[in-house]
Short mmCIF file of C-alpha atoms in Angstrom, two decimals:
data_model
loop_
_atom_site.label_atom_id
_atom_site.label_comp_id
_atom_site.label_asym_id
_atom_site.label_seq_id
_atom_site.Cartn_x
_atom_site.Cartn_y
_atom_site.Cartn_z
CA MET A 1 134.95 119.72 69.82
CA LYS A 2 132.30 116.94 69.01
CA GLU A 3 132.68 115.31 72.41
CA GLU A 4 132.08 119.02 73.88
CA LYS A 5 128.86 119.32 71.91
CA GLN A 6 127.83 116.14 72.82
CA GLY A 7 128.44 116.54 76.44
CA ARG A 8 126.34 119.98 76.31
CA LYS A 9 123.56 117.83 74.67
CA GLU A 10 123.71 115.62 77.48
CA LYS A 11 123.54 118.14 80.04
CA LYS A 12 120.67 119.59 78.40
CA ALA A 13 118.84 116.25 78.51
CA VAL A 14 119.52 115.88 82.22
CA LYS A 15 117.99 119.50 82.84
CA ARG A 16 114.97 118.72 80.85
CA GLY A 17 111.55 119.33 82.79
CA TYR A 18 111.48 121.35 86.06
CA GLY A 19 112.53 120.88 89.40
CA MET A 20 110.84 120.25 92.57
CA ASN A 21 110.77 123.89 93.67
CA GLU A 22 110.88 125.18 90.05
CA ARG A 23 107.74 127.05 88.87
CA PRO A 24 106.62 126.34 85.12
CA HIS A 25 105.12 129.30 82.87
CA ALA A 26 101.50 130.03 83.29
CA GLY A 27 100.62 127.50 80.01
CA GLU A 28 102.67 124.79 81.12
CA LEU A 29 101.97 125.33 85.00
CA GLY A 30 97.82 124.65 83.86
CA ALA A 31 98.60 121.67 81.42
CA PHE A 32 100.95 120.04 83.80
CA GLY A 33 98.47 120.43 86.49
CA LEU A 34 95.61 119.10 84.26
CA GLN A 35 97.93 115.97 83.59
CA HIS A 36 98.07 115.30 87.58
CA ALA A 37 94.36 116.15 88.21
CA LEU A 38 93.08 113.60 85.61
CA ILE A 39 95.01 111.21 87.46
CA ILE A 40 94.56 112.24 90.59
CA LEU A 41 90.74 111.77 89.58
CA PHE A 42 90.82 108.04 88.81
CA GLN A 43 92.80 107.53 92.21
CA THR A 44 90.05 109.40 94.09
CA LEU A 45 86.89 107.83 92.28
CA PRO A 46 86.93 104.15 93.29
CA ALA A 47 86.91 104.70 97.12
CA PRO A 48 83.31 106.55 96.88
CA LEU A 49 81.99 104.32 94.22
CA LEU A 50 83.01 101.29 95.60
CA ILE A 51 81.32 102.41 99.19
CA ALA A 52 78.46 103.50 97.36
CA GLY A 53 77.98 99.99 95.41
CA GLY A 54 78.68 97.66 98.21
CA LEU A 55 76.10 99.70 100.45
CA GLY A 56 73.58 100.09 97.73
CA LEU A 57 73.25 103.67 97.64
CA GLY A 58 71.31 105.54 94.78
CA PRO A 59 72.68 108.11 92.54
CA GLY A 60 72.00 111.15 94.49
CA GLU A 61 74.13 109.98 97.77
CA THR A 62 76.57 108.39 95.70
CA SER A 63 77.07 111.65 94.04
CA ILE A 64 77.61 113.44 97.63
CA LEU A 65 80.37 110.75 98.23
CA ILE A 66 81.75 111.60 95.04
CA ALA A 67 82.05 115.60 95.57
CA SER A 68 82.93 115.10 99.25
CA ALA A 69 86.00 112.68 97.92
CA LEU A 70 87.03 114.97 95.01
CA PHE A 71 86.39 118.49 97.25
CA VAL A 72 89.04 116.51 100.42
CA SER A 73 91.61 115.25 97.81
CA GLY A 74 91.82 118.59 96.01
CA ILE A 75 92.27 120.73 98.97
CA CYS A 76 94.67 118.11 100.59
CA THR A 77 96.92 117.92 97.85
CA PHE A 78 97.19 121.51 97.44
CA ILE A 79 98.04 121.62 101.21
CA GLN A 80 100.58 118.91 100.98
CA SER A 81 102.38 120.24 97.81
CA TYR A 82 102.19 123.95 98.58
CA GLY A 83 102.26 124.25 102.22
CA VAL A 84 99.99 126.13 104.24
CA GLY A 85 101.34 127.35 107.71
CA PRO A 86 102.97 124.04 109.44
CA LEU A 87 100.93 121.79 107.24
CA GLY A 88 102.60 120.38 103.80
CA ALA A 89 106.03 118.89 103.27
CA ARG A 90 105.94 120.96 100.14
CA ILE A 91 106.84 118.40 97.89
CA PRO A 92 105.00 116.90 94.79
CA MET A 93 102.76 114.40 96.67
CA VAL A 94 99.04 114.19 95.94
CA MET A 95 96.52 112.93 98.64
CA VAL A 96 93.74 110.57 97.71
CA GLY A 97 91.54 108.51 99.57
CA SER A 98 92.95 105.36 100.66
CA PHE A 99 91.72 101.67 99.33
CA VAL A 100 92.55 100.36 102.67
CA PHE A 101 89.66 102.00 104.39
CA ILE A 102 86.78 100.67 101.87
CA ALA A 103 86.49 96.89 103.38
CA PRO A 104 86.23 98.13 106.84
CA ALA A 105 83.64 100.59 105.78
CA LEU A 106 81.59 97.77 103.96
CA LEU A 107 81.81 96.38 107.34
CA ILE A 108 81.27 99.11 109.72
CA ILE A 109 78.75 101.17 108.04
CA PRO A 110 75.87 98.45 107.73
CA GLU A 111 76.28 98.65 111.87
CA ALA A 112 77.31 101.99 112.93
CA GLY A 113 76.08 103.72 109.97
CA PHE A 114 78.06 106.30 107.91
CA GLY A 115 78.14 108.87 111.14
CA GLY A 116 79.91 106.17 113.09
CA TYR A 117 82.35 105.19 110.43
CA MET A 118 83.77 109.07 110.21
CA GLY A 119 83.84 109.45 113.94
CA ALA A 120 86.02 106.21 113.97
CA CYS A 121 88.18 107.33 111.07
CA ILE A 122 88.62 111.25 112.72
CA VAL A 123 89.91 109.19 116.06
CA ALA A 124 92.02 106.98 113.97
CA ALA A 125 93.86 110.19 112.56
CA VAL A 126 94.12 111.57 115.69
CA ILE A 127 95.43 108.85 117.44
CA CYS A 128 98.06 108.18 114.40
CA GLY A 129 99.08 111.13 114.64
CA VAL A 130 100.22 111.19 118.16
CA VAL A 131 101.52 107.46 117.66
CA PHE A 132 103.84 109.14 115.08
CA VAL A 133 105.03 111.67 117.08
CA LEU A 134 105.93 109.35 120.14
CA PHE A 135 106.96 106.11 118.31
CA SER A 136 107.96 107.15 115.01
CA ASP A 137 111.07 104.96 115.10
CA TRP A 138 109.33 101.78 116.05
CA LEU A 139 106.70 101.69 113.65
CA LYS A 140 108.86 100.08 110.89
CA VAL A 141 109.70 97.17 114.03
CA ILE A 142 106.17 96.66 114.66
CA PHE A 143 105.03 96.90 111.08
CA PRO A 144 108.01 95.41 109.13
CA SER A 145 107.87 95.21 105.48
CA PHE A 146 106.55 91.71 104.80
CA VAL A 147 103.47 92.84 106.98
CA SER A 148 102.68 95.94 105.10
CA GLY A 149 102.94 93.18 101.98
CA ALA A 150 100.24 91.04 103.48
CA VAL A 151 98.02 93.88 104.01
CA LEU A 152 98.27 94.89 100.19
CA LEU A 153 97.36 91.09 99.24
CA VAL A 154 94.76 90.95 101.14
CA LEU A 155 93.66 94.49 100.03
CA GLY A 156 94.18 93.42 96.52
CA THR A 157 92.14 90.33 96.60
CA GLY A 158 89.34 91.75 98.56
CA LEU A 159 88.85 94.79 95.69
CA ILE A 160 89.27 92.33 92.97
CA GLY A 161 86.22 90.33 94.07
CA ASN A 162 84.59 93.70 94.53
CA ALA A 163 85.58 94.87 91.03
CA LEU A 164 84.10 91.39 89.54
CA ALA A 165 80.87 91.69 91.05
CA ASN A 166 80.66 95.35 89.71
CA CYS A 167 81.78 93.99 86.02
CA ALA A 168 78.77 91.60 86.70
CA GLY A 169 76.42 94.40 87.12
CA GLY A 170 76.72 94.83 91.35
CA SER A 171 75.79 92.91 93.83
CA GLY A 172 71.83 92.84 94.47
CA ALA A 173 71.41 94.06 91.04
CA ALA A 174 68.43 92.58 89.02
CA SER A 175 70.77 92.00 86.03
CA PHE A 176 73.61 90.59 87.50
CA GLY A 177 75.62 88.20 85.83
CA GLU A 178 73.94 89.18 82.32
CA PRO A 179 76.22 88.83 79.69
CA VAL A 180 75.87 92.23 78.43
CA ASN A 181 77.31 93.84 81.30
CA LEU A 182 80.24 91.20 81.48
CA VAL A 183 80.76 92.10 77.56
CA LEU A 184 80.88 95.81 78.45
CA ALA A 185 83.19 95.31 81.49
CA GLY A 186 85.52 93.27 79.53
CA VAL A 187 85.48 95.96 76.36
CA THR A 188 86.22 98.55 79.37
CA PHE A 189 89.06 96.02 80.41
CA LEU A 190 90.84 95.86 77.03
CA VAL A 191 90.83 99.62 76.50
CA VAL A 192 92.74 99.80 79.54
CA LEU A 193 95.08 96.94 79.03
CA ILE A 194 96.04 98.04 75.57
CA LEU A 195 96.72 101.67 76.65
CA SER A 196 98.63 100.62 79.43
CA VAL A 197 100.92 98.38 77.39
CA PHE A 198 101.00 100.51 73.98
CA GLY A 199 100.38 103.76 75.63
CA LYS A 200 103.02 106.61 76.27
CA GLY A 201 103.82 109.03 78.56
CA PHE A 202 100.78 110.49 79.81
CA VAL A 203 98.17 108.41 77.78
CA LYS A 204 100.02 105.16 79.44
CA GLY A 205 99.36 106.76 82.72
CA ALA A 206 95.63 108.10 82.08
CA ALA A 207 94.57 104.32 80.70
CA PRO A 208 92.33 103.64 83.13
CA LEU A 209 90.35 107.10 83.42
CA ILE A 210 90.48 106.96 79.57
CA GLY A 211 89.17 103.00 79.26
CA MET A 212 86.28 104.15 81.67
CA ALA A 213 85.48 107.28 79.35
CA ALA A 214 85.39 105.01 76.51
CA GLY A 215 83.20 102.14 78.03
CA PHE A 216 81.10 105.35 79.36
CA ALA A 217 80.39 106.39 76.09
CA ILE A 218 79.62 102.61 75.05
CA SER A 219 77.04 102.25 77.86
CA VAL A 220 75.39 105.65 76.97
CA ALA A 221 75.06 104.54 72.96
CA MET A 222 73.19 101.48 74.50
CA GLY A 223 70.99 103.06 76.65
CA MET A 224 72.50 102.20 79.70
CA VAL A 225 72.42 105.59 81.47
CA ASP A 226 70.13 107.43 83.38
CA PHE A 227 70.69 111.21 83.38
CA SER A 228 68.19 112.16 85.29
CA SER A 229 69.79 112.86 88.57
CA VAL A 230 72.44 114.99 86.11
CA SER A 231 69.69 117.17 85.18
CA GLU A 232 68.64 117.69 88.61
CA ALA A 233 71.77 118.53 90.12
CA ALA A 234 73.17 121.98 90.39
CA TRP A 235 76.27 123.41 88.42
CA ILE A 236 77.90 124.80 91.97
CA GLY A 237 77.33 123.44 95.27
CA LEU A 238 79.72 123.05 98.77
CA PRO A 239 79.89 119.44 100.34
CA GLN A 240 77.96 119.35 103.40
CA PRO A 241 80.07 118.28 106.40
CA LEU A 242 78.89 115.60 108.41
CA HIS A 243 75.54 114.72 106.03
CA TRP A 244 75.05 111.67 107.97
CA GLY A 245 76.25 112.93 111.30
CA ILE A 246 78.84 111.73 113.64
CA SER A 247 79.34 109.40 116.45
CA PHE A 248 82.42 107.49 118.15
CA PRO A 249 81.63 103.45 118.51
CA ILE A 250 84.62 101.98 120.66
CA ASP A 251 84.91 98.65 118.30
CA ALA A 252 84.95 101.13 115.14
CA CYS A 253 87.27 103.20 116.41
CA VAL A 254 89.74 100.42 117.18
CA VAL A 255 89.43 98.82 113.95
CA ILE A 256 89.78 101.76 111.72
CA THR A 257 93.13 102.88 113.92
CA LEU A 258 94.70 99.56 113.54
CA VAL A 259 94.23 99.96 109.89
CA ALA A 260 95.14 103.46 110.08
CA VAL A 261 98.86 102.93 111.55
CA CYS A 262 99.54 100.51 108.09
CA GLY A 263 98.44 104.02 106.18
CA VAL A 264 101.41 105.64 108.14
CA VAL A 265 103.68 103.11 107.77
CA GLU A 266 102.88 103.56 104.02
CA ILE A 267 103.17 106.87 103.50
CA LEU A 268 106.57 106.94 105.16
CA GLY A 269 107.97 105.01 102.30
CA THR A 270 105.65 107.03 99.73
CA THR A 271 107.36 110.29 101.14
CA SER A 272 111.04 109.11 100.34
CA ALA A 273 110.26 107.40 97.12
CA THR A 274 108.61 111.07 96.03
CA THR A 275 111.93 112.58 97.22
CA THR A 276 114.19 110.13 95.48
CA VAL A 277 112.41 110.38 92.23
CA ALA A 278 112.17 114.40 91.92
CA GLU A 279 115.59 115.18 93.63
CA ASN A 280 117.44 111.79 94.23
CA ARG A 281 117.76 112.02 97.80
CA LEU A 282 115.91 110.83 101.06
CA ALA A 283 113.29 112.85 102.58
CA THR A 284 114.51 115.01 105.02
CA PRO A 285 113.10 114.51 108.96
CA GLY A 286 111.10 117.49 108.59
CA GLU A 287 109.43 116.77 105.34
CA THR A 288 108.36 113.22 106.96
CA ARG A 289 107.22 115.02 109.94
CA ARG A 290 105.26 117.57 107.99
CA THR A 291 104.06 115.04 105.91
CA VAL A 292 102.48 112.59 108.51
CA LEU A 293 101.07 115.87 110.25
CA THR A 294 99.61 116.91 107.29
CA GLN A 295 97.98 113.08 106.55
CA SER A 296 96.63 113.24 110.31
CA VAL A 297 95.17 116.60 109.89
CA THR A 298 93.50 116.12 106.08
CA SER A 299 92.27 112.65 107.62
CA VAL A 300 90.35 114.51 109.99
CA PHE A 301 88.98 116.99 107.82
CA ALA A 302 88.17 114.01 105.13
CA GLY A 303 86.05 112.66 108.01
CA LEU A 304 84.00 116.02 108.89
CA PHE A 305 83.43 115.89 105.01
CA ASN A 306 82.02 112.41 104.35
CA ALA A 307 85.22 110.92 102.99
CA VAL A 308 87.50 108.14 104.08
CA PRO A 309 90.89 108.81 105.66
CA THR A 310 93.66 110.26 103.12
CA ILE A 311 96.48 108.54 101.70
CA SER A 312 99.56 109.46 99.61
CA GLY A 313 98.50 108.47 95.52
CA SER A 314 101.43 106.74 93.98
CA ALA A 315 100.32 107.11 90.27
CA ASN A 316 101.70 110.62 90.06
CA ILE A 317 105.16 109.58 90.87
CA GLY A 318 104.91 107.21 87.89
CA LEU A 319 103.78 110.52 85.60
CA MET A 320 106.37 112.88 87.20
CA GLY A 321 109.08 110.03 86.06
CA ILE A 322 107.97 110.37 82.59
CA THR A 323 107.49 113.89 82.13
CA ARG A 324 110.39 114.68 84.12
CA VAL A 325 108.32 117.95 85.54
CA PHE A 326 108.99 117.35 89.59
CA SER A 327 107.35 120.58 90.18
CA ARG A 328 105.53 120.83 93.32
CA TYR A 329 103.58 124.08 91.79
CA ALA A 330 102.29 121.96 89.06
CA VAL A 331 100.81 119.50 91.59
CA ALA A 332 99.22 122.32 93.74
CA VAL A 333 97.54 123.43 90.85
CA ALA A 334 96.32 120.00 90.17
CA GLY A 335 94.65 120.03 93.47
CA GLY A 336 93.17 123.51 92.92
CA ILE A 337 91.72 121.71 89.70
CA VAL A 338 90.16 118.63 91.67
CA LEU A 339 88.98 120.77 94.27
CA LEU A 340 87.05 122.79 91.70
CA MET A 341 85.84 119.36 90.52
CA GLY A 342 84.32 118.56 93.97
CA LEU A 343 82.35 122.15 93.95
CA CYS A 344 80.53 121.32 91.04
CA PRO A 345 77.33 118.95 92.13
CA LYS A 346 76.60 118.27 87.95
CA LEU A 347 80.07 116.58 87.42
CA SER A 348 79.77 114.41 90.50
CA ALA A 349 76.15 113.43 89.42
CA VAL A 350 77.73 112.38 86.08
CA PHE A 351 80.17 110.19 87.72
CA SER A 352 77.66 108.54 90.04
CA VAL A 353 75.64 107.14 86.90
CA ILE A 354 78.55 105.53 85.45
CA PRO A 355 77.46 101.65 84.98
CA ASN A 356 79.10 99.34 87.43
CA PRO A 357 80.31 97.05 84.59
CA VAL A 358 82.10 100.03 83.35
CA PHE A 359 83.82 100.84 86.35
CA GLY A 360 84.53 97.49 87.28
CA GLY A 361 86.42 96.93 83.88
CA ALA A 362 88.13 100.28 84.34
CA VAL A 363 89.88 99.15 88.18
CA ILE A 364 90.23 95.43 87.70
CA MET A 365 93.81 95.74 86.69
CA MET A 366 94.66 98.36 89.28
CA PHE A 367 93.42 96.14 91.88
CA GLY A 368 95.34 93.38 90.45
CA THR A 369 98.28 95.68 90.45
CA ILE A 370 97.88 96.06 94.18
CA LEU A 371 97.65 92.35 94.87
CA VAL A 372 100.92 91.82 92.69
CA ASN A 373 102.72 94.48 94.59
CA GLY A 374 101.95 92.67 98.10
CA MET A 375 103.29 89.86 96.97
CA LYS A 376 106.41 91.27 95.36
CA ILE A 377 106.96 93.04 98.98
CA ILE A 378 106.46 89.55 100.44
CA MET A 379 109.09 87.91 98.03
CA GLU A 380 111.74 90.77 98.51
CA SER A 381 111.48 90.71 102.41
CA GLU A 382 113.57 88.19 104.36
CA GLN A 383 112.17 84.51 103.96
CA THR A 384 112.88 82.53 107.51
CA ALA A 385 110.70 79.88 109.08
CA ARG A 386 109.31 82.80 111.82
CA THR A 387 108.25 85.01 108.89
CA GLN A 388 106.66 82.21 107.12
CA THR A 389 104.45 81.17 109.93
CA ILE A 390 103.20 84.67 110.59
CA LEU A 391 102.30 85.11 107.00
CA ALA A 392 100.55 81.97 107.11
CA VAL A 393 98.37 82.42 110.08
CA ALA A 394 97.67 86.34 109.09
CA LEU A 395 96.89 85.45 105.48
CA ALA A 396 94.57 82.52 106.75
CA VAL A 397 92.70 84.51 109.31
CA GLY A 398 92.20 87.63 106.89
CA ILE A 399 91.04 85.85 103.53
CA GLY A 400 89.52 83.07 105.20
CA PHE A 401 87.21 84.87 107.64
CA ASN A 402 86.58 87.43 104.67
CA SER A 403 85.54 84.49 102.43
CA VAL A 404 83.16 82.65 104.56
CA ALA A 405 80.17 85.33 105.22
CA GLY A 406 78.52 84.83 108.52
CA ALA A 407 81.39 82.37 110.16
CA LEU A 408 81.42 84.72 112.81
CA ASP A 409 77.56 86.18 112.95
CA GLN A 410 77.52 84.88 116.70
CA PHE A 411 80.38 86.81 118.03
CA PRO A 412 80.63 90.68 118.88
CA PHE A 413 80.80 93.09 115.99
CA TRP A 414 84.12 94.08 116.72
CA VAL A 415 85.04 90.46 116.75
CA SER A 416 84.11 89.93 113.18
CA THR A 417 85.60 93.03 112.04
CA MET A 418 88.94 92.62 113.49
CA LEU A 419 89.18 89.28 111.97
CA CYS A 420 87.98 89.71 108.59
CA GLY A 421 89.87 90.67 105.42
CA VAL A 422 92.77 93.71 106.12
CA PRO A 423 92.09 94.50 109.91
CA GLY A 424 92.45 90.80 110.30
CA THR A 425 95.59 90.49 108.58
CA ALA A 426 96.88 93.59 110.30
CA PHE A 427 95.83 92.50 113.58
CA VAL A 428 97.19 88.90 113.50
CA ALA A 429 100.34 89.76 111.79
CA VAL A 430 101.15 92.44 114.36
CA ILE A 431 100.43 90.37 117.13
CA LEU A 432 102.18 87.74 116.06
CA ASN A 433 105.27 89.71 115.25
CA VAL A 434 105.60 90.79 118.70
CA LEU A 435 104.76 87.77 120.31
CA LEU A 436 106.53 85.26 118.66
CA PRO A 437 110.08 84.52 119.78
CA GLY A 438 113.00 85.81 117.51
CA ARG A 439 111.48 89.09 116.59
CA ASN A 440 114.40 92.14 116.03
CA LEU A 441 113.81 94.56 118.00
CA LYS A 442 116.38 97.07 116.44
CA ARG A 443 115.82 100.21 115.15
CA PRO A 444 116.01 100.36 111.36
CA ASP A 445 119.27 100.87 109.72
CA PRO A 446 119.35 104.11 107.83
CA ALA A 447 121.28 102.44 105.05
CA ASP A 448 118.37 99.68 104.64
CA ALA A 449 116.13 102.25 104.88
CA GLY A 450 117.76 104.19 102.08
CA ALA A 451 117.94 100.78 99.77
CA GLU A 452 114.19 100.04 100.62
CA THR A 453 113.13 103.22 99.45
CA HIS A 454 115.48 103.38 96.46
CA ALA A 455 113.74 100.37 95.36
CA ALA A 456 110.11 101.69 95.94
CA ALA A 457 111.05 104.96 94.01
CA GLU A 458 111.73 102.54 91.21
CA THR A 459 108.47 100.47 91.51
CA ALA A 460 106.54 103.42 91.91
CA GLU A 461 108.16 105.30 88.78
CA GLU A 462 107.39 101.73 86.66
CA GLU A 463 104.23 100.74 87.66
CA ALA A 464 102.25 103.65 89.56
CA PRO A 465 100.47 104.93 86.16
CA LEU A 466 98.43 101.35 87.08
CA GLY A 467 97.55 101.67 90.88
CA ALA A 468 96.93 104.09 93.53
#
C-alpha cells in the first residue's frame, strides 16, 4: 500500500504544471503570461538600447526604437506560439530582436542610414526563407556547430566591449569613465549576480531585469535621470512604420544576409530544444518549417517597423523548465502583454532614460554568457587540424579587424563590414569550410542531430535565464 501511494505521488509530481497544448485557467494564464512577458522584456531591450547608445541617439529616437522592438516582439511571439493561419509553429517559443544584428547595425547605419539598414534586413529575411526551403538539408553542412560557436564567441566579445563602454557612461559622454558611473554599474551588476546565484524560480530567471530596476531606482535617487521626455510622451500610440524611410544598398544586403543565415541555423536548434523541454521529443518537420517561415515573415515585419530581425529567445525555455508550465497559450498571452507595452510611448520613454551605467551593469553577465556558450559549442565540436585552422583564421579576422578601428578605411564599405566582427567571422569560416580539403559533405545524421538537440535543451534549461 505504501509503495502504491508513493507511486501515485510520483505520478502527480511528474504531471504538475501544464503541457504544451493545455490552457491554464484565466487567473493562472495571466500570471504565467506576465512571468514570460517580463523575461521577454529584458531580452528585447538590449538591441534598441545598444544601437541607440552606439549611434548617440537622443531619448526621443531611442523611445521610438524601444516601442518598435516591443511591438514587434509581442506580435511575433503571439503568432509563433498561438498560430495565425499558416504562420506559427504553435509551440511555446518567444520571438525577440536578435543580438547578432547589433554590431552590423552600428557599421551600416552611419554609411547607409537607418533606411538602408532596415531595407537590408528585409531583403535578408526574404532570402533566408527561400534558402531554407531550397537547401535546408545542407545548412548544417555549410554552417557546422563550430562555426556557430565562433560566431557566438565573437558576438559575445563585441557585446561585452559595448556593455563596458556603457558601464563607464557611454561612448562620447562628457562623464565617460567617472567613478560614479562605474560604481552604479557595479552595484547593478552585483544585484544581478546575487539573484542569479542565490535566487530561485522566477526571481533567478528575471535577475537582469530586477537588477536593472534596482540600479534605475538608485540613479533616480542620485538625480541622474531626466524625466522631461517621459512627461512629454503620450500614453497610447502606434509605432510608425518606416520612420527613417527605406532603401536597399547592395553591400549592406549581402552582409546582413550572411549574418541572417546564421540565425536560421540557430532557430533550428532552438525549435527542437523547445519541444524537447516541453514534450521530450524532437520538433516535427512541419513545426520546423513553420518556425523558419514565421521567422522570415516576422523579420520582414520587424524591418518595416524599425526593429532588428527576430530570433527565438532561449531564456523562456529555462523559465518553463523551472515552472513546468509549457503551455503555448501562456507564451501567447506574454506576447499580448509585450505588444501592449509597445503601444505605450510613455513606458518606452521610461526605458529610454535608463542611465548607460545601469544598462551596462545589467547586461554584462548576459553577454559574458553568450561568449561562454560560444566557447562551449567550439569545445564540444570535433577538434581536428582542419577545424582548428578554420577557427584560428576566422577568429583572427573577425576579432582582429573589429579591434583595430580604421584599418580598412581605404577599402570600400562592404569590404570593411564583411571582414569585421560577426560578419567577418561567419564569412571567413564558411568560405574556409567549403574550400579546404577534408570537409564532410554528408547530410547530418538524424541520430547526431537528436543528441545535439538534447544537449541544447539541457543547456537552455540550465543557463537560459542569463541569456537571450
